[in-house]
PDB file of C-alpha atoms in Angstrom:
ATOM      1  CA  MET A   4       0.000   0.000   0.000  1.00  0.00           C
ATOM      2  CA  ALA A   5       2.827   2.395   0.883  1.00  0.00           C
ATOM      3  CA  LYS A   6       4.538   1.651  -2.459  1.00  0.00           C
ATOM      4  CA  LYS A   7       1.333   2.458  -4.371  1.00  0.00           C
ATOM      5  CA  LYS A   8       0.940   5.786  -2.564  1.00  0.00           C
ATOM      6  CA  LYS A   9       4.562   6.634  -3.254  1.00  0.00           C
ATOM      7  CA  LYS A  10       4.131   5.758  -6.931  1.00  0.00           C
ATOM      8  CA  ALA A  11       0.967   7.883  -7.207  1.00  0.00           C
ATOM      9  CA  LYS A  12       2.711  10.794  -5.529  1.00  0.00           C
ATOM     10  CA  LYS A  13       5.591  10.517  -7.997  1.00  0.00           C
ATOM     11  CA  LYS A  14       3.145  10.617 -10.932  1.00  0.00           C
ATOM     12  CA  ASN A  15       1.360  13.644  -9.535  1.00  0.00           C
ATOM     13  CA  ASN A  16       4.674  15.430  -9.072  1.00  0.00           C
ATOM     14  CA  ARG A  17       5.317  15.008 -12.787  1.00  0.00           C
ATOM     15  CA  TRP A  18       2.210  17.064 -13.567  1.00  0.00           C
ATOM     16  CA  SER A  19       2.709  19.659 -10.832  1.00  0.00           C
ATOM     17  CA  SER A  20       6.200  20.398 -12.120  1.00  0.00           C
ATOM     18  CA  LYS A  21       6.068  22.723 -15.131  1.00  0.00           C
ATOM     19  CA  ARG A  22       2.274  22.339 -15.130  1.00  0.00           C
ATOM     20  CA  ALA A  23       1.592  25.350 -17.357  1.00  0.00           C
ATOM     21  CA  GLN A  24       3.993  24.064 -19.997  1.00  0.00           C
ATOM     22  CA  HIS A  25       2.440  20.596 -19.936  1.00  0.00           C
ATOM     23  CA  LEU A  26      -1.096  22.003 -20.110  1.00  0.00           C
ATOM     24  CA  GLN A  27      -0.242  24.209 -23.058  1.00  0.00           C
ATOM     25  CA  GLY A  28       1.116  21.230 -24.986  1.00  0.00           C
ATOM     26  CA  LEU A  29      -1.894  19.080 -24.140  1.00  0.00           C
ATOM     27  CA  ASN A  30      -4.349  21.769 -25.186  1.00  0.00           C
ATOM     28  CA  LYS A  31      -2.497  22.094 -28.481  1.00  0.00           C
ATOM     29  CA  MET A  32      -2.900  18.354 -29.077  1.00  0.00           C
ATOM     30  CA  PHE A  33      -6.622  18.642 -28.307  1.00  0.00           C
ATOM     31  CA  LYS A  34      -6.982  21.538 -30.752  1.00  0.00           C
ATOM     32  CA  ASN A  35      -5.198  19.479 -33.415  1.00  0.00           C
ATOM     33  CA  GLU A  36      -7.582  16.549 -32.747  1.00  0.00           C
ATOM     34  CA  GLU A  37      -4.756  14.230 -31.686  1.00  0.00           C
ATOM     35  CA  TYR A  38      -7.074  12.555 -29.209  1.00  0.00           C
ATOM     36  CA  GLN A  39      -5.506   9.099 -28.933  1.00  0.00           C
ATOM     37  CA  ASN A  40      -2.014  10.533 -28.461  1.00  0.00           C
ATOM     38  CA  LEU A  41      -3.409  12.945 -25.917  1.00  0.00           C
ATOM     39  CA  LEU A  42      -5.006  10.146 -23.919  1.00  0.00           C
ATOM     40  CA  GLU A  43      -1.708   8.280 -23.900  1.00  0.00           C
ATOM     41  CA  GLN A  44       0.004  11.388 -22.564  1.00  0.00           C
ATOM     42  CA  MET A  45      -2.688  11.754 -19.885  1.00  0.00           C
ATOM     43  CA  GLU A  46      -2.848   8.105 -18.884  1.00  0.00           C
ATOM     44  CA  GLU A  47      -1.534   8.938 -15.428  1.00  0.00           C
ATOM     45  CA  ILE A  48      -4.305  11.457 -14.777  1.00  0.00           C
ATOM     46  CA  GLY A  49      -6.880   9.483 -12.810  1.00  0.00           C
ATOM     47  CA  LEU A  50      -9.981  10.165 -10.778  1.00  0.00           C
ATOM     48  CA  ASP A  51      -7.763  10.818  -7.769  1.00  0.00           C
ATOM     49  CA  SER A  52      -6.330  13.940  -9.434  1.00  0.00           C
ATOM     50  CA  GLY A  53      -7.115  17.277  -7.865  1.00  0.00           C
ATOM     51  CA  ASP A  54      -6.237  19.335 -10.938  1.00  0.00           C
ATOM     52  CA  GLU A  55      -9.536  20.596 -12.377  1.00  0.00           C
ATOM     53  CA  GLN A  56      -8.186  21.678 -15.758  1.00  0.00           C
ATOM     54  CA  LEU A  57      -6.409  18.401 -16.419  1.00  0.00           C
ATOM     55  CA  VAL A  58      -9.432  16.370 -15.338  1.00  0.00           C
ATOM     56  CA  LEU A  59     -11.716  18.469 -17.559  1.00  0.00           C
ATOM     57  CA  LEU A  60      -9.379  18.072 -20.509  1.00  0.00           C
ATOM     58  CA  LYS A  61      -9.330  14.313 -20.052  1.00  0.00           C
ATOM     59  CA  ALA A  62     -13.135  14.252 -19.834  1.00  0.00           C
ATOM     60  CA  GLN A  63     -13.469  16.248 -23.052  1.00  0.00           C
ATOM     61  CA  THR A  64     -10.926  14.064 -24.835  1.00  0.00           C
ATOM     62  CA  LEU A  65     -12.689  10.867 -23.777  1.00  0.00           C
ATOM     63  CA  ARG A  66     -15.933  12.311 -25.123  1.00  0.00           C
ATOM     64  CA  LYS A  67     -14.256  13.013 -28.462  1.00  0.00           C
ATOM     65  CA  VAL A  68     -13.365   9.320 -28.819  1.00  0.00           C
ATOM     66  CA  ASP A  69     -16.943   8.334 -27.869  1.00  0.00           C
ATOM     67  CA  ASN A  70     -16.045   6.954 -24.455  1.00  0.00           C
ATOM     68  CA  LEU A  71     -18.998   8.622 -22.775  1.00  0.00           C
ATOM     69  CA  VAL A  72     -18.990   6.434 -19.660  1.00  0.00           C
ATOM     70  CA  ASP A  73     -15.459   7.409 -18.625  1.00  0.00           C
ATOM     71  CA  ALA A  74     -15.935  10.973 -19.858  1.00  0.00           C
ATOM     72  CA  MET A  75     -18.868  11.370 -17.468  1.00  0.00           C
ATOM     73  CA  LYS A  76     -16.792  10.005 -14.577  1.00  0.00           C
ATOM     74  CA  PHE A  77     -14.083  12.586 -15.169  1.00  0.00           C
ATOM     75  CA  MET A  78     -16.639  15.373 -15.640  1.00  0.00           C
ATOM     76  CA  HIS A  79     -18.215  14.388 -12.312  1.00  0.00           C
ATOM     77  CA  ARG A  80     -14.754  14.465 -10.728  1.00  0.00           C
ATOM     78  CA  ALA A  81     -14.150  17.959 -12.134  1.00  0.00           C
ATOM     79  CA  HIS A  82     -17.391  19.130 -10.522  1.00  0.00           C
ATOM     80  CA  GLN A  83     -16.315  17.604  -7.206  1.00  0.00           C
ATOM     81  CA  ILE A  84     -13.050  19.536  -7.395  1.00  0.00           C
ATOM     82  CA  ASN A  85     -14.798  22.824  -8.137  1.00  0.00           C
ATOM     83  CA  PRO A  86     -18.556  22.798  -7.419  1.00  0.00           C
ATOM     84  CA  GLU A  87     -18.686  26.523  -8.263  1.00  0.00           C
ATOM     85  CA  ASN A  88     -17.907  25.829 -11.921  1.00  0.00           C
ATOM     86  CA  ILE A  89     -21.464  25.422 -13.190  1.00  0.00           C
ATOM     87  CA  ASP A  90     -20.266  24.957 -16.758  1.00  0.00           C
ATOM     88  CA  THR A  91     -19.261  21.387 -15.918  1.00  0.00           C
ATOM     89  CA  LEU A  92     -22.894  20.597 -15.104  1.00  0.00           C
ATOM     90  CA  VAL A  93     -24.084  22.322 -18.289  1.00  0.00           C
ATOM     91  CA  THR A  94     -21.693  20.177 -20.312  1.00  0.00           C
ATOM     92  CA  THR A  95     -22.834  17.068 -18.455  1.00  0.00           C
ATOM     93  CA  GLY A  96     -26.437  17.867 -19.332  1.00  0.00           C
ATOM     94  CA  GLN A  97     -25.499  18.347 -22.965  1.00  0.00           C
ATOM     95  CA  TRP A  98     -23.700  14.996 -23.082  1.00  0.00           C
ATOM     96  CA  LEU A  99     -26.664  13.275 -21.479  1.00  0.00           C
ATOM     97  CA  GLU A 100     -28.938  14.718 -24.165  1.00  0.00           C
ATOM     98  CA  GLU A 101     -26.599  13.516 -26.885  1.00  0.00           C
ATOM     99  CA  ASN A 102     -26.863  10.074 -25.318  1.00  0.00           C
ATOM    100  CA  ASN A 103     -30.679  10.315 -25.291  1.00  0.00           C
ATOM    101  CA  SER A 104     -30.691  10.457 -21.469  1.00  0.00           C
ATOM    102  CA  ARG A 105     -32.980  13.481 -21.534  1.00  0.00           C
ATOM    103  CA  LEU A 106     -34.733  12.959 -18.205  1.00  0.00           C
ATOM    104  CA  GLN A 107     -31.353  13.070 -16.481  1.00  0.00           C
ATOM    105  CA  ALA A 108     -30.413  16.153 -18.489  1.00  0.00           C
ATOM    106  CA  ILE A 109     -33.644  17.887 -17.474  1.00  0.00           C
ATOM    107  CA  ALA A 110     -32.898  17.103 -13.818  1.00  0.00           C
ATOM    108  CA  ILE A 111     -29.511  18.821 -14.176  1.00  0.00           C
ATOM    109  CA  TYR A 112     -30.978  21.843 -15.983  1.00  0.00           C
ATOM    110  CA  SER A 113     -33.649  22.170 -13.291  1.00  0.00           C
ATOM    111  CA  GLN A 114     -30.945  22.160 -10.635  1.00  0.00           C
ATOM    112  CA  LEU A 115     -28.972  24.806 -12.504  1.00  0.00           C
ATOM    113  CA  LEU A 116     -31.985  27.047 -13.116  1.00  0.00           C
ATOM    114  CA  LYS A 117     -32.544  27.265  -9.363  1.00  0.00           C
ATOM    115  CA  GLN A 118     -29.104  28.849  -9.169  1.00  0.00           C
ATOM    116  CA  ARG A 119     -29.341  30.851 -12.402  1.00  0.00           C
ATOM    117  CA  PRO A 120     -33.051  31.507 -13.059  1.00  0.00           C
ATOM    118  CA  ASP A 121     -32.359  34.289 -15.578  1.00  0.00           C
ATOM    119  CA  ASP A 122     -29.884  32.334 -17.694  1.00  0.00           C
ATOM    120  CA  LEU A 123     -31.734  32.169 -21.029  1.00  0.00           C
ATOM    121  CA  SER A 124     -29.249  29.705 -22.504  1.00  0.00           C
ATOM    122  CA  LEU A 125     -30.240  27.250 -19.776  1.00  0.00           C
ATOM    123  CA  VAL A 126     -33.936  27.975 -20.328  1.00  0.00           C
ATOM    124  CA  LEU A 127     -33.413  27.237 -24.023  1.00  0.00           C
ATOM    125  CA  ARG A 128     -31.619  23.963 -23.248  1.00  0.00           C
ATOM    126  CA  MET A 129     -34.448  22.961 -20.955  1.00  0.00           C
ATOM    127  CA  GLY A 130     -36.971  23.751 -23.687  1.00  0.00           C
ATOM    128  CA  GLY A 131     -35.055  21.656 -26.200  1.00  0.00           C
ATOM    129  CA  ALA A 132     -34.855  18.660 -23.878  1.00  0.00           C
ATOM    130  CA  LEU A 133     -38.583  18.903 -23.111  1.00  0.00           C
ATOM    131  CA  GLU A 134     -39.423  19.173 -26.803  1.00  0.00           C
ATOM    132  CA  ARG A 135     -37.414  16.058 -27.611  1.00  0.00           C
ATOM    133  CA  LEU A 136     -39.371  14.251 -24.911  1.00  0.00           C
ATOM    134  CA  GLU A 137     -42.558  15.468 -26.630  1.00  0.00           C
ATOM    135  CA  ARG A 138     -43.528  17.576 -23.630  1.00  0.00           C
ATOM    136  CA  PHE A 139     -44.540  20.313 -26.027  1.00  0.00           C
ATOM    137  CA  GLU A 140     -46.608  22.492 -23.702  1.00  0.00           C
ATOM    138  CA  GLN A 141     -43.776  22.671 -21.172  1.00  0.00           C
ATOM    139  CA  ALA A 142     -41.288  23.371 -23.945  1.00  0.00           C
ATOM    140  CA  ILE A 143     -43.433  26.281 -25.178  1.00  0.00           C
ATOM    141  CA  VAL A 144     -43.321  27.842 -21.696  1.00  0.00           C
ATOM    142  CA  CYS A 145     -39.512  27.792 -21.838  1.00  0.00           C
ATOM    143  CA  TYR A 146     -39.351  29.094 -25.400  1.00  0.00           C
ATOM    144  CA  LYS A 147     -41.712  31.978 -24.678  1.00  0.00           C
ATOM    145  CA  ARG A 148     -39.456  33.110 -21.851  1.00  0.00           C
ATOM    146  CA  VAL A 149     -36.624  33.372 -24.356  1.00  0.00           C
ATOM    147  CA  ILE A 150     -38.798  35.107 -26.992  1.00  0.00           C
ATOM    148  CA  GLU A 151     -39.986  37.631 -24.406  1.00  0.00           C
ATOM    149  CA  LYS A 152     -36.389  38.828 -24.031  1.00  0.00           C
ATOM    150  CA  ASN A 153     -35.389  38.251 -27.654  1.00  0.00           C
ATOM    151  CA  PRO A 154     -38.439  38.455 -29.942  1.00  0.00           C
ATOM    152  CA  ASN A 155     -36.366  37.955 -33.115  1.00  0.00           C
ATOM    153  CA  HIS A 156     -34.626  34.751 -32.069  1.00  0.00           C
ATOM    154  CA  ASP A 157     -35.572  32.824 -35.192  1.00  0.00           C
ATOM    155  CA  THR A 158     -34.514  29.378 -33.952  1.00  0.00           C
ATOM    156  CA  THR A 159     -36.687  29.665 -30.847  1.00  0.00           C
ATOM    157  CA  LEU A 160     -39.592  30.991 -32.902  1.00  0.00           C
ATOM    158  CA  ARG A 161     -39.261  27.992 -35.229  1.00  0.00           C
ATOM    159  CA  HIS A 162     -39.191  25.488 -32.372  1.00  0.00           C
ATOM    160  CA  THR A 163     -42.195  27.153 -30.748  1.00  0.00           C
ATOM    161  CA  GLY A 164     -44.105  26.842 -34.005  1.00  0.00           C
ATOM    162  CA  TYR A 165     -43.160  23.177 -34.244  1.00  0.00           C
ATOM    163  CA  CYS A 166     -44.449  22.516 -30.724  1.00  0.00           C
ATOM    164  CA  TYR A 167     -47.780  24.132 -31.577  1.00  0.00           C
ATOM    165  CA  TYR A 168     -47.895  22.069 -34.771  1.00  0.00           C
ATOM    166  CA  MET A 169     -47.372  18.871 -32.802  1.00  0.00           C
ATOM    167  CA  LEU A 170     -50.151  19.946 -30.425  1.00  0.00           C
ATOM    168  CA  GLY A 171     -52.468  20.366 -33.419  1.00  0.00           C
ATOM    169  CA  ASP A 172     -52.697  24.163 -33.267  1.00  0.00           C
ATOM    170  CA  LEU A 173     -51.874  24.885 -36.915  1.00  0.00           C
ATOM    171  CA  ASP A 174     -52.796  28.580 -36.755  1.00  0.00           C
ATOM    172  CA  MET A 175     -50.348  29.259 -33.922  1.00  0.00           C
ATOM    173  CA  ALA A 176     -47.730  27.142 -35.687  1.00  0.00           C
ATOM    174  CA  ALA A 177     -48.143  29.213 -38.868  1.00  0.00           C
ATOM    175  CA  ASP A 178     -47.869  32.436 -36.880  1.00  0.00           C
ATOM    176  CA  TYR A 179     -44.555  31.458 -35.284  1.00  0.00           C
ATOM    177  CA  TYR A 180     -43.168  30.071 -38.547  1.00  0.00           C
ATOM    178  CA  GLU A 181     -43.942  33.370 -40.244  1.00  0.00           C
ATOM    179  CA  ARG A 182     -42.220  35.282 -37.459  1.00  0.00           C
ATOM    180  CA  ALA A 183     -39.175  33.009 -37.756  1.00  0.00           C
ATOM    181  CA  VAL A 184     -38.867  33.659 -41.510  1.00  0.00           C
ATOM    182  CA  LEU A 185     -39.203  37.418 -41.018  1.00  0.00           C
ATOM    183  CA  ALA A 186     -36.630  37.365 -38.220  1.00  0.00           C
ATOM    184  CA  ASN A 187     -33.957  35.725 -40.372  1.00  0.00           C
ATOM    185  CA  GLU A 188     -34.698  35.270 -44.052  1.00  0.00           C
ATOM    186  CA  LYS A 189     -31.144  34.082 -44.780  1.00  0.00           C
ATOM    187  CA  GLY A 190     -31.416  31.263 -42.253  1.00  0.00           C
ATOM    188  CA  SER A 191     -35.012  30.354 -42.980  1.00  0.00           C
ATOM    189  CA  SER A 192     -34.465  27.036 -44.775  1.00  0.00           C
ATOM    190  CA  PRO A 193     -35.406  24.828 -41.783  1.00  0.00           C
ATOM    191  CA  THR A 194     -38.493  26.954 -41.213  1.00  0.00           C
ATOM    192  CA  TRP A 195     -39.611  26.560 -44.839  1.00  0.00           C
ATOM    193  CA  VAL A 196     -39.365  22.772 -44.391  1.00  0.00           C
ATOM    194  CA  LEU A 197     -41.750  23.024 -41.443  1.00  0.00           C
ATOM    195  CA  ILE A 198     -44.055  25.334 -43.386  1.00  0.00           C
ATOM    196  CA  GLY A 199     -44.079  22.701 -46.118  1.00  0.00           C
ATOM    197  CA  SER A 200     -45.143  20.086 -43.566  1.00  0.00           C
ATOM    198  CA  LEU A 201     -47.878  22.377 -42.314  1.00  0.00           C
ATOM    199  CA  PHE A 202     -49.313  22.884 -45.808  1.00  0.00           C
ATOM    200  CA  THR A 203     -49.054  19.136 -46.461  1.00  0.00           C
ATOM    201  CA  SER A 204     -51.095  18.421 -43.331  1.00  0.00           C
ATOM    202  CA  LYS A 205     -53.737  20.794 -44.687  1.00  0.00           C
ATOM    203  CA  GLY A 206     -53.779  18.984 -48.021  1.00  0.00           C
ATOM    204  CA  ASP A 207     -52.366  22.043 -49.825  1.00  0.00           C
ATOM    205  CA  ARG A 208     -49.850  20.359 -52.110  1.00  0.00           C
ATOM    206  CA  GLU A 209     -49.132  23.431 -54.224  1.00  0.00           C
ATOM    207  CA  ASN A 210     -48.119  25.659 -51.316  1.00  0.00           C
ATOM    208  CA  ALA A 211     -46.254  22.770 -49.686  1.00  0.00           C
ATOM    209  CA  THR A 212     -44.179  22.336 -52.831  1.00  0.00           C
ATOM    210  CA  SER A 213     -43.510  26.077 -52.995  1.00  0.00           C
ATOM    211  CA  ALA A 214     -42.334  26.171 -49.373  1.00  0.00           C
ATOM    212  CA  LEU A 215     -40.051  23.162 -49.795  1.00  0.00           C
ATOM    213  CA  ARG A 216     -38.609  24.635 -52.986  1.00  0.00           C
ATOM    214  CA  LYS A 217     -37.792  27.811 -51.033  1.00  0.00           C
ATOM    215  CA  ALA A 218     -36.100  25.670 -48.363  1.00  0.00           C
ATOM    216  CA  ILE A 219     -33.796  24.130 -50.971  1.00  0.00           C
ATOM    217  CA  GLU A 220     -33.121  27.476 -52.645  1.00  0.00           C
ATOM    218  CA  ALA A 221     -32.178  28.993 -49.277  1.00  0.00           C
ATOM    219  CA  ALA A 222     -29.777  26.134 -48.427  1.00  0.00           C
ATOM    220  CA  GLU A 223     -29.158  23.345 -50.910  1.00  0.00           C
ATOM    221  CA  LYS A 224     -27.438  21.305 -48.198  1.00  0.00           C
ATOM    222  CA  ASN A 225     -30.491  21.283 -45.937  1.00  0.00           C
ATOM    223  CA  PHE A 226     -31.065  17.617 -46.698  1.00  0.00           C
ATOM    224  CA  PHE A 227     -34.216  17.450 -44.585  1.00  0.00           C
ATOM    225  CA  ALA A 228     -35.992  19.350 -47.367  1.00  0.00           C
ATOM    226  CA  TYR A 229     -35.438  16.800 -50.132  1.00  0.00           C
ATOM    227  CA  PRO A 230     -37.490  13.750 -49.013  1.00  0.00           C
ATOM    228  CA  SER A 231     -40.599  15.884 -48.491  1.00  0.00           C
ATOM    229  CA  PHE A 232     -39.997  17.773 -51.730  1.00  0.00           C
ATOM    230  CA  VAL A 233     -39.676  14.670 -53.928  1.00  0.00           C
ATOM    231  CA  ARG A 234     -42.825  13.199 -52.368  1.00  0.00           C
ATOM    232  CA  THR A 235     -44.831  16.392 -52.795  1.00  0.00           C
ATOM    233  CA  ALA A 236     -43.654  18.104 -55.965  1.00  0.00           C
ATOM    234  CA  VAL A 237     -44.989  17.198 -59.414  1.00  0.00           C
ATOM    235  CA  LEU A 238     -41.779  17.108 -61.460  1.00  0.00           C
ATOM    236  CA  ASP A 239     -41.431  16.783 -65.188  1.00  0.00           C
ATOM    237  CA  ASP A 240     -38.723  14.529 -66.638  1.00  0.00           C
ATOM    238  CA  GLU A 241     -36.222  17.364 -67.041  1.00  0.00           C
ATOM    239  CA  GLU A 242     -36.656  18.626 -63.471  1.00  0.00           C
ATOM    240  CA  ARG A 243     -36.370  15.094 -62.105  1.00  0.00           C
ATOM    241  CA  ASP A 244     -33.176  14.412 -64.059  1.00  0.00           C
ATOM    242  CA  GLU A 245     -31.643  17.687 -62.879  1.00  0.00           C
ATOM    243  CA  LEU A 246     -32.490  16.923 -59.262  1.00  0.00           C
ATOM    244  CA  ILE A 247     -31.054  13.400 -59.531  1.00  0.00           C
ATOM    245  CA  GLU A 248     -27.827  14.807 -60.961  1.00  0.00           C
ATOM    246  CA  LYS A 249     -27.657  17.403 -58.194  1.00  0.00           C
ATOM    247  CA  LEU A 250     -28.244  14.937 -55.355  1.00  0.00           C
ATOM    248  CA  GLU A 251     -25.841  12.349 -56.776  1.00  0.00           C
ATOM    249  CA  LYS A 252     -23.159  15.046 -56.940  1.00  0.00           C
ATOM    250  CA  LEU A 253     -23.862  16.248 -53.394  1.00  0.00           C
ATOM    251  CA  LEU A 254     -23.823  12.665 -52.130  1.00  0.00           C
ATOM    252  CA  ALA A 255     -20.447  12.033 -53.777  1.00  0.00           C
ATOM    253  CA  GLU A 256     -18.760  15.297 -52.844  1.00  0.00           C
ATOM    254  CA  SER A 257     -20.400  17.020 -49.874  1.00  0.00           C
ATOM    255  CA  VAL A 258     -22.410  14.655 -47.696  1.00  0.00           C
ATOM    256  CA  LYS A 259     -20.374  13.536 -44.696  1.00  0.00           C
ATOM    257  CA  ASN A 260     -22.615  12.399 -41.854  1.00  0.00           C
ATOM    258  CA  ALA A 261     -24.917   9.387 -41.737  1.00  0.00           C
ATOM    259  CA  GLN A 262     -28.057  11.452 -41.245  1.00  0.00           C
ATOM    260  CA  ASP A 263     -27.586  13.446 -44.458  1.00  0.00           C
ATOM    261  CA  LYS A 264     -26.564  10.338 -46.403  1.00  0.00           C
ATOM    262  CA  ARG A 265     -29.761   8.593 -45.324  1.00  0.00           C
ATOM    263  CA  LEU A 266     -31.897  11.546 -46.440  1.00  0.00           C
ATOM    264  CA  CYS A 267     -30.090  11.769 -49.774  1.00  0.00           C
ATOM    265  CA  HIS A 268     -30.403   8.059 -50.479  1.00  0.00           C
ATOM    266  CA  PHE A 269     -34.138   7.980 -49.719  1.00  0.00           C
ATOM    267  CA  SER A 270     -34.731  11.053 -51.881  1.00  0.00           C
ATOM    268  CA  LEU A 271     -32.830   9.496 -54.759  1.00  0.00           C
ATOM    269  CA  GLY A 272     -34.708   6.237 -54.263  1.00  0.00           C
ATOM    270  CA  LYS A 273     -38.020   8.048 -54.756  1.00  0.00           C
ATOM    271  CA  LEU A 274     -36.729   9.973 -57.793  1.00  0.00           C
ATOM    272  CA  TYR A 275     -35.366   6.845 -59.495  1.00  0.00           C
ATOM    273  CA  HIS A 276     -38.613   5.009 -58.712  1.00  0.00           C
ATOM    274  CA  ASP A 277     -40.611   7.766 -60.414  1.00  0.00           C
ATOM    275  CA  GLN A 278     -38.175   7.500 -63.312  1.00  0.00           C
ATOM    276  CA  LYS A 279     -38.980   3.763 -63.428  1.00  0.00           C
ATOM    277  CA  ASN A 280     -35.320   2.970 -62.859  1.00  0.00           C
ATOM    278  CA  TYR A 281     -36.180   0.381 -60.218  1.00  0.00           C
ATOM    279  CA  ASP A 282     -32.712  -1.129 -59.829  1.00  0.00           C
ATOM    280  CA  LYS A 283     -31.235   2.256 -58.877  1.00  0.00           C
ATOM    281  CA  ALA A 284     -34.219   2.966 -56.636  1.00  0.00           C
ATOM    282  CA  ILE A 285     -33.703  -0.266 -54.688  1.00  0.00           C
ATOM    283  CA  GLU A 286     -29.970   0.440 -54.467  1.00  0.00           C
ATOM    284  CA  HIS A 287     -30.585   3.824 -52.841  1.00  0.00           C
ATOM    285  CA  TYR A 288     -33.372   2.630 -50.554  1.00  0.00           C
ATOM    286  CA  THR A 289     -31.081  -0.166 -49.335  1.00  0.00           C
ATOM    287  CA  SER A 290     -28.240   2.277 -48.709  1.00  0.00           C
ATOM    288  CA  GLY A 291     -30.589   4.640 -46.882  1.00  0.00           C
ATOM    289  CA  ASN A 292     -31.741   1.877 -44.568  1.00  0.00           C
ATOM    290  CA  GLN A 293     -28.140   1.070 -43.677  1.00  0.00           C
ATOM    291  CA  TYR A 294     -27.797   4.538 -42.160  1.00  0.00           C
ATOM    292  CA  ARG A 295     -31.147   4.528 -40.361  1.00  0.00           C
ATOM    293  CA  SER A 296     -29.871   2.921 -37.152  1.00  0.00           C
ATOM    294  CA  GLU A 297     -27.154   5.558 -36.875  1.00  0.00           C
ATOM    295  CA  ASN A 298     -29.727   8.336 -36.668  1.00  0.00           C
ATOM    296  CA  ILE A 299     -31.849   7.305 -33.726  1.00  0.00           C
ATOM    297  CA  GLY A 300     -32.410  10.380 -31.584  1.00  0.00           C
ATOM    298  CA  LYS A 301     -31.445  12.889 -34.282  1.00  0.00           C
ATOM    299  CA  PHE A 302     -33.613  15.964 -34.413  1.00  0.00           C
ATOM    300  CA  PRO A 303     -34.390  17.783 -37.687  1.00  0.00           C
ATOM    301  CA  LEU A 304     -34.902  21.273 -36.245  1.00  0.00           C
ATOM    302  CA  ASP A 305     -31.442  21.957 -34.849  1.00  0.00           C
TER     303      ASP A 305
END
């Protein structure tokens, strides 16, 4: 036992000596995304460490390599070292949400809001977690607190409209969608997708198509727009061919994450099906399904 304590003390001395120099080098590795090398360098930093910055850095690095279990342990340790640093709890809540542990995240946000009731960023996080849990009425309460202070916050306006839509209040949904577009026309592509859904639910195919077309025009890489557009729009052969060429090019050159690949593949599957090119349609539908499992918990409004 004495030998172990002596060995641990020796390791800790390594980090206490020239700490600033070590920390600077480690932060540089983190910035350069050299996560595995960084973890090797920090192997000696354990849960017994009392150095908040080093423990936080190890937690963040573990999260980058998708080791959420150990990352959470080190984040908890960082909070033990410095309970006054509320940002560690905010980060913990965010990680829990990313892991679909939203009830736990809400518990953390509730705890934090007791300490910082006027922190609108926390109110917004709480609203987002509630919305993802389909607690739409509670989410609206949070969002309206943010809108009261910032009436042109287009993202919050859009999410509020979506909550009303999910509650079946289409008039209120339309009102908030309109306000979101007016608040930020340049960033309105996600809102136009939702407006398209609203018109579709009303059976207004023409206006739905127009809204979805505007979504694509505003941001061609908003891949959430394409599946609804190809299902709704009446395309002639030339338009269909042009859209196939465009999506095939985007898929080959620009689409990186699984979510966008899935959306592209399903859109192309529908387009090829309408073209009566059934082999290509099946190929894309199959590819789209391969990415489906990687997108559980993804949210189209963010």
